[in-house]
Amino acid sequence: YYASPEVFAAEQERIFENMWFCAVRSSDLALAGKFKKVQVGRGPAARSRGRDGLLRAFLNVCRHRGAQLCSDADGAEGVVKRTLRCPYHS
């Protein structure tokens, strides 16, 4: 039952892709330029804090090439970026 692909797909659709949930705590992104790569349902997402102090969330995918903006190496402790850019467009 717990390993059923059908149950997993139903949970993704009905729970994780249809409701709000905590992906990152505000304190984890205390500094401007801090970011975290997270998985939301079946899609990659990223959270960041801008220079204006606001928290932002977006898909972790370049609209043009489909590459991830934040790679696995990104988001490590102490990493701060001025901009998030697709590796193809860098």
mmCIF file of C-alpha atoms in Angstrom:
data_model
loop_
_atom_site.group_PDB
_atom_site.id
_atom_site.type_symbol
_atom_site.label_atom_id
_atom_site.label_comp_id
_atom_site.label_asym_id
_atom_site.label_seq_id
_atom_site.Cartn_x
_atom_site.Cartn_y
_atom_site.Cartn_z
ATOM 1 C CA TYR A 1 0.000 0.000 0.000
ATOM 2 C CA TYR A 2 2.676 2.525 0.991
ATOM 3 C CA ALA A 3 4.817 1.633 -2.030
ATOM 4 C CA SER A 4 1.944 1.945 -4.498
ATOM 5 C CA PRO A 5 2.703 4.355 -7.382
ATOM 6 C CA GLU A 6 -1.032 5.052 -7.711
ATOM 7 C CA VAL A 7 -1.373 6.070 -4.050
ATOM 8 C CA PHE A 8 1.773 8.206 -4.305
ATOM 9 C CA ALA A 9 0.444 10.004 -7.412
ATOM 10 C CA ALA A 10 -2.923 10.593 -5.716
ATOM 11 C CA GLU A 11 -1.224 12.008 -2.583
ATOM 12 C CA GLN A 12 0.943 14.311 -4.687
ATOM 13 C CA GLU A 13 -2.057 15.632 -6.602
ATOM 14 C CA ARG A 14 -4.563 15.925 -3.746
ATOM 15 C CA ILE A 15 -2.299 16.969 -0.880
ATOM 16 C CA PHE A 16 1.070 18.418 -1.880
ATOM 17 C CA GLU A 17 0.030 20.142 -5.107
ATOM 18 C CA ASN A 18 -3.239 21.470 -3.746
ATOM 19 C CA MET A 19 -2.412 22.887 -0.296
ATOM 20 C CA TRP A 20 -0.042 25.335 1.355
ATOM 21 C CA PHE A 21 2.750 23.869 3.456
ATOM 22 C CA CYS A 22 5.960 25.081 5.067
ATOM 23 C CA ALA A 23 8.867 24.595 2.673
ATOM 24 C CA VAL A 24 11.461 26.854 4.339
ATOM 25 C CA ARG A 25 11.511 28.714 7.638
ATOM 26 C CA SER A 26 12.022 32.477 7.451
ATOM 27 C CA SER A 27 14.965 32.207 9.851
ATOM 28 C CA ASP A 28 16.741 29.874 7.384
ATOM 29 C CA LEU A 29 16.879 32.775 4.916
ATOM 30 C CA ALA A 30 17.806 35.566 7.312
ATOM 31 C CA LEU A 31 20.298 37.331 5.006
ATOM 32 C CA ALA A 32 19.648 38.949 1.638
ATOM 33 C CA GLY A 33 20.902 36.613 -1.079
ATOM 34 C CA LYS A 34 20.303 33.430 0.936
ATOM 35 C CA PHE A 35 18.329 30.732 -0.849
ATOM 36 C CA LYS A 36 17.176 27.139 -0.493
ATOM 37 C CA LYS A 37 16.343 24.579 -3.148
ATOM 38 C CA VAL A 38 13.228 22.567 -2.255
ATOM 39 C CA GLN A 39 10.983 19.973 -3.851
ATOM 40 C CA VAL A 40 7.306 20.937 -3.876
ATOM 41 C CA GLY A 41 5.135 18.036 -4.908
ATOM 42 C CA ARG A 42 6.686 16.768 -8.121
ATOM 43 C CA GLY A 43 8.290 20.074 -9.103
ATOM 44 C CA PRO A 44 11.562 21.796 -8.203
ATOM 45 C CA ALA A 45 11.230 25.136 -6.442
ATOM 46 C CA ALA A 46 13.496 27.681 -4.795
ATOM 47 C CA ARG A 47 13.020 30.195 -1.995
ATOM 48 C CA SER A 48 15.179 33.275 -1.590
ATOM 49 C CA ARG A 49 15.424 36.527 0.327
ATOM 50 C CA GLY A 50 15.880 39.605 -1.855
ATOM 51 C CA ARG A 51 17.982 42.670 -1.143
ATOM 52 C CA ASP A 52 14.730 44.405 -0.163
ATOM 53 C CA GLY A 53 14.266 41.826 2.623
ATOM 54 C CA LEU A 54 11.246 40.124 1.034
ATOM 55 C CA LEU A 55 10.977 36.345 0.796
ATOM 56 C CA ARG A 56 10.268 34.992 -2.671
ATOM 57 C CA ALA A 57 9.336 31.611 -4.106
ATOM 58 C CA PHE A 58 9.609 30.465 -7.698
ATOM 59 C CA LEU A 59 10.017 27.404 -9.883
ATOM 60 C CA ASN A 60 13.633 26.325 -9.977
ATOM 61 C CA VAL A 61 13.619 26.061 -13.771
ATOM 62 C CA CYS A 62 14.814 28.335 -16.568
ATOM 63 C CA ARG A 63 11.824 29.115 -18.817
ATOM 64 C CA HIS A 64 14.066 29.140 -21.871
ATOM 65 C CA ARG A 65 16.258 26.033 -21.480
ATOM 66 C CA GLY A 66 14.691 24.094 -18.604
ATOM 67 C CA ALA A 67 17.921 24.012 -16.585
ATOM 68 C CA GLN A 68 17.731 24.334 -12.799
ATOM 69 C CA LEU A 69 18.611 27.788 -11.464
ATOM 70 C CA CYS A 70 19.853 26.420 -8.126
ATOM 71 C CA SER A 71 21.936 23.264 -8.462
ATOM 72 C CA ASP A 72 22.554 20.652 -5.745
ATOM 73 C CA ALA A 73 25.786 22.439 -4.804
ATOM 74 C CA ASP A 74 23.889 25.690 -4.321
ATOM 75 C CA GLY A 75 22.158 26.582 -1.092
ATOM 76 C CA ALA A 76 25.007 25.242 1.040
ATOM 77 C CA GLU A 77 25.600 26.832 4.424
ATOM 78 C CA GLY A 78 26.974 30.337 4.046
ATOM 79 C CA VAL A 79 26.284 30.619 0.289
ATOM 80 C CA VAL A 80 24.841 34.003 -0.666
ATOM 81 C CA LYS A 81 24.158 35.000 -4.269
ATOM 82 C CA ARG A 82 23.472 38.371 -5.807
ATOM 83 C CA THR A 83 21.394 36.787 -8.602
ATOM 84 C CA LEU A 84 20.095 33.333 -9.472
ATOM 85 C CA ARG A 85 20.936 32.533 -13.059
ATOM 86 C CA CYS A 86 20.576 29.548 -15.362
ATOM 87 C CA PRO A 87 23.963 27.849 -16.011
ATOM 88 C CA TYR A 88 23.258 28.075 -19.748
ATOM 89 C CA HIS A 89 22.787 31.854 -19.566
ATOM 90 C CA SER A 90 25.682 32.542 -17.159
#
